[in-house]
Amino acid sequence: MKTNNKDKNKHLLDIDGLIPGLQKEDRRNVRVMRNFQWLMWILIPIYFGLLVVNPDKDLTWSYRAGGACYVLAFLAFALIFRIYIKEYKTVDYGLPTTVMLKKAIERYRLFHPKKLFVLIPVALVDAGLIFFSLNDDKSGDSLSILTFQILYWGIMSLGTGVGIWIWHRRQKPLRDAARELLREIES
């Protein structure tokens, strides 16, 4: 017998079922973002040391420029994660119900304009890849810049698709339940 999402998420349609679901998802988001933020803080000095300030004469300017792009991208990611961690940690479930529901609906919106800031570090990583591929083009058997671009943006598209799938499975039911509950309260 097949159950659809509405039956499965019926417990979310009352405030006593929705709030624990929102709290659990908020805690999960904080944990995931904190882990990625720590990863970025670890990678920043590693890439800075190995690819930017390393005194090795064999490192070309393109490797150093690519490494600098990576360091800037990791720094941007770490700062973006910090902003999101702060946002999710300061969620107030003691607000009036309608205000809390509106904020939850906004927080779990799929396409949010402030999420576009993630494109900055993504573009910086891409620039780093371009600099690295400039260095590799001299060897003759490496991938071209166009191939790097196709692979990179294909991977980014795949990652976006996975992110949308995760949102659809984990956060959309919470957002839909909050919208339905808000609609019931306001009517």
XYZ file of N, CA and C in Angstrom:
561
model
N 0.840 -1.166 0.000
C 0.000 0.000 0.000
C 0.894 1.241 0.000
N 0.555 2.194 -0.834
C 1.325 3.405 -0.977
C 0.768 4.497 -0.076
N 1.655 5.190 0.622
C 1.212 6.348 1.402
C 1.785 7.588 0.750
N 0.984 8.622 0.683
C 1.511 9.841 0.098
C 2.055 10.749 1.194
N 2.694 11.811 0.774
C 3.340 12.715 1.719
C 2.361 13.383 2.661
N 1.132 13.629 2.215
C 0.158 14.296 3.076
C -0.187 13.425 4.274
N -0.374 12.123 4.057
C -0.668 11.226 5.172
C 0.541 11.111 6.102
N 1.695 11.016 5.508
C 2.916 10.847 6.261
C 3.216 12.067 7.142
N 2.849 13.266 6.678
C 3.181 14.495 7.387
C 1.966 15.127 8.069
N 0.928 14.334 8.315
C -0.272 14.866 8.945
C 0.000 15.404 10.341
N 0.946 14.810 11.059
C 1.265 15.274 12.409
C 1.842 16.685 12.410
N 2.313 17.163 11.241
C 2.872 18.497 11.151
C 1.790 19.581 11.080
N 0.550 19.172 10.844
C -0.506 20.157 10.650
C -1.055 20.737 11.940
N -0.529 20.341 13.081
C -0.865 21.040 14.312
C 0.421 21.627 14.875
N 0.292 22.663 15.643
C 1.461 23.393 16.133
C 2.346 22.525 17.015
N 1.729 21.564 17.733
C 2.508 20.681 18.610
C 3.362 19.682 17.833
N 2.983 19.400 16.601
C 3.797 18.522 15.765
C 4.774 19.296 14.905
N 4.393 20.523 14.535
C 5.224 21.321 13.640
C 6.457 21.892 14.340
N 6.276 22.430 15.525
C 7.405 23.073 16.210
C 8.553 22.098 16.466
N 8.310 20.890 16.984
C 9.451 19.965 17.133
C 10.120 19.622 15.790
N 9.332 19.542 14.728
C 9.908 19.283 13.407
C 10.793 20.434 12.949
N 10.328 21.669 13.176
C 11.125 22.839 12.814
C 12.398 22.906 13.661
N 12.260 22.659 14.957
C 13.428 22.695 15.838
C 14.462 21.650 15.432
N 14.004 20.463 15.103
C 14.913 19.389 14.699
C 15.650 19.770 13.408
N 14.918 20.324 12.445
C 15.534 20.715 11.178
C 16.489 21.893 11.377
N 16.119 22.828 12.230
C 17.016 23.956 12.517
C 18.304 23.473 13.168
N 18.202 22.552 14.121
C 19.400 21.998 14.763
C 20.268 21.250 13.754
N 19.631 20.498 12.873
C 20.378 19.768 11.846
C 21.110 20.743 10.922
N 20.428 21.804 10.524
C 21.060 22.806 9.657
C 22.248 23.457 10.344
N 22.115 23.793 11.622
C 23.227 24.390 12.365
C 24.398 23.410 12.414
N 24.127 22.146 12.693
C 25.185 21.142 12.787
C 25.912 20.976 11.450
N 25.159 20.865 10.366
C 25.769 20.688 9.045
C 26.594 21.914 8.670
N 26.030 23.101 8.880
C 26.756 24.322 8.519
C 27.985 24.527 9.392
N 27.895 24.186 10.662
C 29.052 24.320 11.548
C 30.169 23.380 11.090
N 29.817 22.159 10.706
C 30.828 21.223 10.210
C 31.505 21.741 8.948
N 30.709 22.273 8.022
C 31.294 22.829 6.799
C 32.119 24.072 7.104
N 31.672 24.876 8.057
C 32.437 26.055 8.426
C 33.801 25.657 8.987
N 33.832 24.641 9.853
C 35.106 24.162 10.387
C 35.995 23.628 9.274
N 35.411 22.915 8.330
C 36.186 22.417 7.192
C 36.826 23.580 6.430
N 36.067 24.646 6.217
C 36.617 25.807 5.517
C 37.757 26.435 6.310
N 37.579 26.568 7.636
C 38.637 27.160 8.472
C 39.889 26.283 8.467
N 39.754 24.990 8.275
C 40.911 24.099 8.188
C 41.584 24.224 6.816
N 40.777 24.309 5.760
C 41.327 24.367 4.400
C 42.006 25.696 4.087
N 41.534 26.781 4.692
C 42.100 28.100 4.392
C 43.612 28.131 4.649
N 44.091 27.792 5.855
C 45.557 27.864 6.050
C 46.322 26.814 5.242
N 45.708 25.670 5.007
C 46.388 24.633 4.215
C 46.632 25.139 2.794
N 45.571 25.639 2.137
C 45.724 26.135 0.765
C 46.597 27.386 0.727
N 46.456 28.236 1.739
C 47.278 29.448 1.780
C 48.756 29.076 1.871
N 49.067 28.116 2.713
C 50.461 27.708 2.871
C 51.006 26.972 1.669
N 50.226 26.033 1.139
C 50.721 25.195 0.038
C 50.748 25.894 -1.316
N 49.783 26.751 -1.570
C 49.659 27.286 -2.926
C 49.906 28.785 -3.062
N 49.935 29.511 -1.953
C 50.104 30.956 -2.082
C 51.480 31.397 -1.582
N 51.835 31.039 -0.359
C 53.094 31.528 0.211
C 54.223 30.499 0.165
N 53.992 29.337 -0.353
C 55.018 28.299 -0.463
C 56.200 28.846 -1.271
N 57.416 28.781 -0.741
C 58.566 29.358 -1.445
C 59.091 28.503 -2.602
N 58.463 27.382 -2.873
C 58.917 26.490 -3.946
C 58.924 27.245 -5.278
N 60.058 27.213 -5.958
C 60.195 27.925 -7.229
C 59.442 27.234 -8.364
N 59.061 25.986 -8.161
C 58.326 25.265 -9.196
C 56.860 25.690 -9.271
N 56.374 26.377 -8.256
C 54.990 26.859 -8.281
C 54.901 28.083 -9.186
N 54.082 27.968 -10.209
C 53.942 29.079 -11.149
C 52.967 30.117 -10.595
N 52.929 31.258 -11.261
C 52.019 32.320 -10.849
C 50.575 31.847 -10.952
N 50.272 30.978 -11.933
C 48.880 30.532 -12.096
C 48.462 29.612 -10.948
N 49.388 28.805 -10.448
C 49.069 27.984 -9.267
C 48.825 28.876 -8.052
N 49.657 29.883 -7.893
C 49.496 30.793 -6.754
C 48.179 31.570 -6.864
N 47.859 32.034 -8.062
C 46.595 32.764 -8.256
C 45.400 31.836 -8.028
N 45.492 30.604 -8.506
C 44.422 29.629 -8.271
C 44.264 29.328 -6.792
N 45.384 29.178 -6.098
C 45.339 28.944 -4.657
C 44.729 30.122 -3.919
N 45.075 31.344 -4.343
C 44.494 32.538 -3.720
C 42.984 32.586 -3.943
N 42.540 32.196 -5.128
C 41.089 32.143 -5.398
C 40.411 31.127 -4.481
N 41.052 29.992 -4.295
C 40.497 28.972 -3.397
C 40.419 29.490 -1.963
N 41.484 30.141 -1.511
C 41.491 30.667 -0.144
C 40.369 31.683 0.026
N 40.211 32.585 -0.936
C 39.131 33.575 -0.857
C 37.755 32.904 -0.901
N 37.622 31.867 -1.717
C 36.347 31.141 -1.794
C 36.030 30.463 -0.468
N 37.028 29.805 0.122
C 36.806 29.132 1.408
C 36.466 30.136 2.500
N 37.125 31.302 2.465
C 36.823 32.352 3.431
C 35.386 32.841 3.252
N 34.979 33.046 2.008
C 33.600 33.486 1.736
C 32.596 32.428 2.192
N 32.875 31.160 1.905
C 31.983 30.090 2.367
C 31.882 30.087 3.891
N 33.020 30.205 4.571
C 33.024 30.189 6.037
C 32.184 31.333 6.593
N 32.304 32.514 5.994
C 31.525 33.665 6.471
C 30.035 33.502 6.178
N 29.713 32.951 5.037
C 28.301 32.693 4.700
C 27.717 31.664 5.666
N 28.465 30.594 5.933
C 27.994 29.597 6.904
C 27.800 30.229 8.273
N 28.687 31.136 8.642
C 28.572 31.813 9.943
C 27.258 32.597 10.030
N 26.914 33.291 8.960
C 25.666 34.066 8.927
C 24.466 33.133 9.095
N 24.474 32.013 8.363
C 23.356 31.068 8.455
C 23.286 30.399 9.831
N 24.427 30.076 10.406
C 24.433 29.473 11.744
C 23.797 30.440 12.734
N 24.193 31.690 12.642
C 23.628 32.707 13.545
C 22.119 32.825 13.352
N 21.684 32.814 12.091
C 20.249 32.911 11.798
C 19.474 31.736 12.396
N 19.981 30.528 12.205
C 19.261 29.349 12.690
C 19.340 29.212 14.215
N 20.417 29.683 14.820
C 20.544 29.587 16.271
C 19.683 30.612 17.002
N 19.318 31.689 16.328
C 18.543 32.742 16.980
C 17.051 32.660 16.674
N 16.604 31.542 16.124
C 15.175 31.379 15.859
C 14.441 31.367 17.199
N 13.395 32.172 17.290
C 12.630 32.301 18.534
C 11.269 31.637 18.346
N 11.081 30.512 19.012
C 9.803 29.804 18.936
C 8.790 30.343 19.938
N 9.181 31.348 20.719
C 8.281 31.961 21.683
C 7.527 33.154 21.107
N 7.793 33.479 19.857
C 7.081 34.575 19.201
C 5.607 34.208 19.044
N 4.762 35.194 18.804
C 3.369 34.859 18.486
C 3.332 33.859 17.316
N 2.390 32.973 17.362
C 2.334 31.850 16.410
C 2.388 32.310 14.958
N 1.607 33.332 14.612
C 1.587 33.762 13.206
C 2.949 34.316 12.777
N 3.593 35.056 13.649
C 4.921 35.611 13.323
C 5.935 34.483 13.174
N 5.919 33.536 14.104
C 6.845 32.403 14.055
C 6.626 31.591 12.778
N 5.370 31.371 12.400
C 5.078 30.600 11.184
C 5.548 31.349 9.939
N 5.328 32.654 9.899
C 5.780 33.438 8.744
C 7.294 33.383 8.603
N 7.995 33.465 9.729
C 9.463 33.384 9.684
C 9.928 31.995 9.253
N 9.219 30.962 9.697
C 9.578 29.596 9.282
C 9.346 29.418 7.787
N 8.249 29.954 7.295
C 7.951 29.866 5.855
C 9.047 30.558 5.059
N 9.461 31.719 5.510
C 10.519 32.458 4.821
C 11.867 31.747 4.932
N 12.160 31.206 6.090
C 13.442 30.529 6.327
C 13.595 29.298 5.436
N 12.508 28.601 5.189
C 12.577 27.367 4.404
C 12.110 27.542 2.970
N 12.178 28.762 2.488
C 11.896 29.030 1.086
C 13.046 28.473 0.237
N 12.730 27.848 -0.866
C 13.772 27.221 -1.691
C 14.683 28.259 -2.331
N 14.126 29.150 -3.090
C 14.933 30.158 -3.767
C 14.769 31.481 -3.044
N 15.801 31.843 -2.322
C 15.800 33.058 -1.530
C 16.897 33.959 -2.088
N 16.618 35.247 -2.319
C 17.645 36.124 -2.907
C 18.965 36.151 -2.137
N 18.913 36.050 -0.811
C 20.180 36.114 -0.069
C 21.017 34.847 -0.250
N 20.419 33.788 -0.758
C 21.195 32.576 -1.039
C 22.069 32.742 -2.275
N 21.823 33.785 -3.051
C 22.626 34.024 -4.246
C 24.072 34.414 -3.908
N 24.324 34.841 -2.661
C 25.692 35.160 -2.254
C 26.597 33.942 -2.352
N 26.034 32.758 -2.345
C 26.834 31.537 -2.478
C 27.508 31.483 -3.851
N 26.956 32.195 -4.823
C 27.558 32.189 -6.159
C 28.942 32.853 -6.170
N 29.210 33.734 -5.206
C 30.520 34.397 -5.162
C 31.634 33.380 -4.910
N 31.565 32.584 -3.828
C 32.642 31.605 -3.653
C 32.642 30.517 -4.724
N 31.475 30.182 -5.257
C 31.423 29.190 -6.345
C 32.190 29.724 -7.559
N 32.007 31.010 -7.861
C 32.735 31.623 -8.975
C 34.227 31.721 -8.669
N 34.583 31.967 -7.407
C 36.000 32.015 -7.039
C 36.670 30.648 -7.200
N 35.979 29.588 -6.839
C 36.522 28.239 -7.049
C 36.704 27.998 -8.548
N 35.731 28.443 -9.335
C 35.827 28.307 -10.784
C 37.040 29.074 -11.314
N 37.252 30.285 -10.807
C 38.426 31.060 -11.230
C 39.712 30.323 -10.852
N 39.732 29.729 -9.654
C 40.893 28.946 -9.249
C 41.150 27.789 -10.189
N 40.082 27.107 -10.587
C 40.231 26.004 -11.546
C 40.785 26.496 -12.881
N 40.342 27.665 -13.316
C 40.844 28.226 -14.580
C 42.342 28.491 -14.465
N 42.761 29.090 -13.338
C 44.198 29.342 -13.152
C 44.986 28.040 -13.119
N 44.464 27.021 -12.443
C 45.157 25.732 -12.407
C 45.241 25.114 -13.800
N 44.160 25.247 -14.578
C 44.173 24.659 -15.923
C 45.114 25.412 -16.854
N 45.341 26.705 -16.619
C 46.316 27.452 -17.417
C 47.700 26.849 -17.256
N 48.014 26.464 -16.054
C 49.311 25.854 -15.763
C 49.413 24.481 -16.413
N 48.299 23.727 -16.403
C 48.316 22.371 -16.945
C 48.301 22.345 -18.462
N 47.836 23.417 -19.107
C 47.752 23.409 -20.572
C 49.116 23.293 -21.236
N 50.170 23.606 -20.522
C 51.510 23.539 -21.100
C 51.971 22.101 -21.298
N 51.387 21.174 -20.567
C 51.848 19.788 -20.655
C 51.325 19.081 -21.903
N 50.272 19.597 -22.500
C 49.776 19.011 -23.736
C 48.753 17.907 -23.538
N 48.818 17.139 -22.461
C 47.871 16.039 -22.293
C 46.785 16.355 -21.251
N 46.708 17.565 -20.811
C 45.723 17.906 -19.774
C 44.401 18.345 -20.397
N 43.452 18.520 -19.529
C 42.125 18.949 -19.963
C 42.145 20.434 -20.306
N 41.350 20.817 -21.268
C 41.283 22.225 -21.648
C 40.409 22.992 -20.663
N 40.483 24.307 -20.748
C 39.669 25.169 -19.890
C 38.191 24.878 -20.115
N 37.805 24.680 -21.356
C 36.404 24.386 -21.668
C 35.962 23.081 -21.005
N 36.824 22.079 -21.031
C 36.500 20.804 -20.394
C 36.355 20.989 -18.886
N 37.274 21.773 -18.294
C 37.172 22.076 -16.864
C 35.837 22.756 -16.559
N 35.451 23.704 -17.402
C 34.210 24.436 -17.177
C 32.991 23.519 -17.270
N 32.985 22.666 -18.265
C 31.869 21.741 -18.436
C 31.768 20.802 -17.234
N 32.901 20.260 -16.812
C 32.905 19.367 -15.658
C 32.486 20.100 -14.376
N 33.068 21.268 -14.157
C 32.777 22.006 -12.927
C 31.309 22.401 -12.847
N 30.793 23.008 -13.901
C 29.392 23.456 -13.855
C 28.426 22.286 -13.906
N 28.851 21.173 -14.496
C 28.033 19.960 -14.421
C 27.939 19.446 -12.991
N 29.074 19.457 -12.289
C 29.086 19.027 -10.881
C 28.270 20.002 -10.033
N 28.393 21.303 -10.298
C 27.610 22.294 -9.551
C 26.107 22.109 -9.806
N 25.753 21.787 -11.037
C 24.341 21.535 -11.363
C 23.836 20.289 -10.653
N 24.654 19.260 -10.640
C 24.292 18.036 -9.925
C 24.124 18.321 -8.432
N 25.037 19.082 -7.860
C 24.941 19.459 -6.453
C 23.689 20.270 -6.163
N 23.336 21.168 -7.066
C 22.108 21.949 -6.914
C 20.897 21.030 -6.955
N 20.916 20.080 -7.864
C 19.806 19.115 -7.946
C 19.668 18.296 -6.673
N 20.780 17.859 -6.121
C 20.753 17.110 -4.857
C 20.220 18.004 -3.740
N 20.650 19.259 -3.713
C 20.162 20.200 -2.711
C 18.663 20.414 -2.800
N 18.155 20.537 -4.016
C 16.706 20.696 -4.220
C 15.980 19.435 -3.774
N 16.534 18.277 -4.083
C 15.911 17.012 -3.659
C 15.858 16.929 -2.138
N 16.955 17.297 -1.460
C 16.981 17.288 0.004
C 15.959 18.276 0.551
N 15.887 19.474 -0.037
C 14.905 20.466 0.398
C 13.492 19.902 0.243
N 13.252 19.261 -0.879
C 11.923 18.715 -1.161
C 11.535 17.641 -0.141
N 12.474 16.831 0.284
C 12.192 15.745 1.233
C 12.148 16.205 2.687
N 13.001 17.157 3.067
C 13.135 17.518 4.480
C 12.448 18.823 4.848
N 12.596 19.843 4.012
C 12.160 21.167 4.410
C 10.837 21.603 3.791
N 10.542 21.145 2.612
C 9.281 21.518 1.976
C 8.075 21.042 2.781
N 8.084 19.819 3.331
C 6.935 19.430 4.154
C 6.738 20.351 5.362
N 7.826 20.792 5.967
C 7.720 21.726 7.097
C 7.164 23.069 6.633
N 7.656 23.543 5.513
C 7.182 24.829 4.974
C 5.706 24.729 4.585
N 5.333 23.650 3.924
C 3.932 23.472 3.528
C 3.018 23.392 4.743
N 3.468 22.675 5.774
C 2.657 22.558 6.995
C 2.527 23.911 7.682
N 3.613 24.686 7.708
C 3.551 26.013 8.317
C 2.615 26.923 7.531
N 2.654 26.841 6.212
C 1.750 27.650 5.378
C 0.293 27.259 5.609
N 0.038 25.952 5.667
C -1.330 25.471 5.895
C -1.835 25.900 7.265
N -0.992 25.763 8.266
C -1.378 26.154 9.626
C -1.610 27.649 9.711
N -0.771 28.435 9.069
C -0.939 29.887 9.055
C -2.238 30.263 8.351
N -2.522 29.579 7.248
C -3.767 29.829 6.510
C -4.977 29.531 7.399
N -4.933 28.447 8.152
C -6.039 28.095 9.052
C -6.194 29.134 10.163
N -5.090 29.584 10.727
C -5.142 30.557 11.816
C -5.699 31.895 11.326
N -5.263 32.314 10.140
C -5.669 33.619 9.624
C -7.077 33.619 9.030
N -7.657 32.446 8.777
C -9.004 32.431 8.190
C -10.087 32.390 9.236
